[in-house]
Coordinates of C-alpha atoms in Angstrom, one line a residue:
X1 CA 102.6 125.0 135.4
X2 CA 100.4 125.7 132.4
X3 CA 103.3 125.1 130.5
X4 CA 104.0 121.9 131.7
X5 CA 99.8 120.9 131.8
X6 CA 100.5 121.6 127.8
X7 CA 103.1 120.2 127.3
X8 CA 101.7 116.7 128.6
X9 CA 98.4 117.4 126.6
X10 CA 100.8 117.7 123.6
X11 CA 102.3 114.3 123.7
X12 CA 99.5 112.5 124.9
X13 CA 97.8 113.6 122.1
X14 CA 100.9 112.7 119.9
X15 CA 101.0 109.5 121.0
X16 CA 97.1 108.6 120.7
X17 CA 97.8 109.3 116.7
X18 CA 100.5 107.5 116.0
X19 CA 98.5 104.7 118.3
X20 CA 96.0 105.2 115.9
X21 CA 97.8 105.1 113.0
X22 CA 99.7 102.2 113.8
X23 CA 96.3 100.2 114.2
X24 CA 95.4 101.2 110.0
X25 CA 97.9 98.7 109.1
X26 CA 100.1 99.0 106.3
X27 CA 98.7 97.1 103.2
X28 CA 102.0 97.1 101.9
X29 CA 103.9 95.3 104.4
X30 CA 100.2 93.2 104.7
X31 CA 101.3 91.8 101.1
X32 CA 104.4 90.3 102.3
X33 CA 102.8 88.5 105.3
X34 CA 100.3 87.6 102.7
X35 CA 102.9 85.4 101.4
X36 CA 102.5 83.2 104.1
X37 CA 98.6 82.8 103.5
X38 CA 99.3 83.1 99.9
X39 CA 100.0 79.3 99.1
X40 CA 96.7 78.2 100.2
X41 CA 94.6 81.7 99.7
X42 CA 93.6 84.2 97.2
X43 CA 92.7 87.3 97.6
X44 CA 92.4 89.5 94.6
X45 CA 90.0 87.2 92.9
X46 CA 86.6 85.3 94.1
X47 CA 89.1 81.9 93.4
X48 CA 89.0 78.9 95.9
X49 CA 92.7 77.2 96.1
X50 CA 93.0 74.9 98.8
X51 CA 91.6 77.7 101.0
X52 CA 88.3 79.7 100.3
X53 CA 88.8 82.9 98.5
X54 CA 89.7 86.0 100.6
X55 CA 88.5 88.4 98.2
X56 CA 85.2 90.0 99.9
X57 CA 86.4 88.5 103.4
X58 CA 85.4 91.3 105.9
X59 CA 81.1 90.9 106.8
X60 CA 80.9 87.5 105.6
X61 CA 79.4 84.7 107.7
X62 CA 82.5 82.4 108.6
X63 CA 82.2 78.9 106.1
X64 CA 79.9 80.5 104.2
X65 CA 82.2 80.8 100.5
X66 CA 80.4 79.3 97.1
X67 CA 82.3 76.3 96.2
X68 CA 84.2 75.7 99.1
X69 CA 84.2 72.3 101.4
X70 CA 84.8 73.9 105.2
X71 CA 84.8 71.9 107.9
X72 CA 81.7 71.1 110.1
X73 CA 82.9 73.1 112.6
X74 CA 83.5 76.2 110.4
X75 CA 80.3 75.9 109.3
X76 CA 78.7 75.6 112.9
X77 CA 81.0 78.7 113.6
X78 CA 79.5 80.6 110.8
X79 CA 75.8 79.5 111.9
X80 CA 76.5 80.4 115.5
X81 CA 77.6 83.9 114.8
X82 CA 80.9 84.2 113.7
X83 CA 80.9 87.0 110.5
X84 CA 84.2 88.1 109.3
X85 CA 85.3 91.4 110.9
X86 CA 88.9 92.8 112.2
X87 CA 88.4 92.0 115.7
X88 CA 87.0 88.5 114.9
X89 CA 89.7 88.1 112.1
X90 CA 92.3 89.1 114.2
X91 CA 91.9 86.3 117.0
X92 CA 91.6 83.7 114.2
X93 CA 94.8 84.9 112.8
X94 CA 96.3 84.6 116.0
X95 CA 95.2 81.1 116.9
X96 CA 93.5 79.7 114.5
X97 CA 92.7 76.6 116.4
X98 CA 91.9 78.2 119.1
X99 CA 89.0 80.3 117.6
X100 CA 87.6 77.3 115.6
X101 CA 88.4 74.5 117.5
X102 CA 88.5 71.6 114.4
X103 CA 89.3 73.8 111.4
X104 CA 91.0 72.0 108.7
X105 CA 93.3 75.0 108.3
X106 CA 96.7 73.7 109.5
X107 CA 98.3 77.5 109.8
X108 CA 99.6 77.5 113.4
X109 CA 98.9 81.2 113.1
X110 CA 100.8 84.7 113.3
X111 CA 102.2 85.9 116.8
X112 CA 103.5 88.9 115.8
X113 CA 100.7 92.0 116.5
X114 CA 102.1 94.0 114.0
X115 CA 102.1 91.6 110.8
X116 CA 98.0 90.8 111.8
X117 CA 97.6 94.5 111.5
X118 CA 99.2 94.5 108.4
X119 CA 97.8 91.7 106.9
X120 CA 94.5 92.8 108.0
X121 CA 95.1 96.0 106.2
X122 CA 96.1 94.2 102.9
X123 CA 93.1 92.1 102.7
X124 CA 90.6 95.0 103.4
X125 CA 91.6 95.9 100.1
X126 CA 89.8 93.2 98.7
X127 CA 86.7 93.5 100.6
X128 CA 85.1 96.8 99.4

């Protein structure tokens, strides 16, 4: 019995790391999906392109960016709350529309789980 009470212990705690691990990200496989942000975005410089600048992204105040035009309501969603952080990143990344409703980004968004992790892990690079 005690055998099989650690055994069960074992891979629940097995599991829980790789969990764990798997919600770092892998910056890596973050650049590739970057590709996808990376004809409108920077991120390793402070350089508007036809997107703000995603260098120094995570804590910022959404439509907040020197030298950028955002869209009203990017800029309401900025002064109503709405700062820069994974779980807030992550829903945008998703559905873009859907978090903002009238943002002039045209990105229908990423489905996949796995590549927001990723990317998310990429562009926290850029943020310290």
């Amino acid at each position: 019995m005690k055998y099989c009470v650690l055994l069960i212990g074992f891979s629940i705690a097995v599991l829980s790391a790789g969990g764990a691990h798997s919600q770092e990200g892998d910056a890596t496989a973050g650049a590739a999906v970057f590709k996808k942000c990376g004809i409108c975005h920077v991120a390793e410089t402070d350089t508007n392109k036809v997107g703000p600048s995603l260098n120094g992204l995570f804590g910022r105040t959404a439509g907040t960016h020197a030298g950028f035009g955002y869209s009203p309501s990017m800029t309401d969603a900025g002064k109503a709350g709405l700062v820069w952080n994974e779980t807030s990143l992550r829903d945008y990344l998703h559905d873009p529309k859907a978090k903002v409703k009238g943002t002039k980004m045209a990105f229908p968004g990423l489905k996949d789980d796995g590549d927001i992790t990723n990317l998310i892990a990429y562009l926290k690079q850029f943020s310290k």
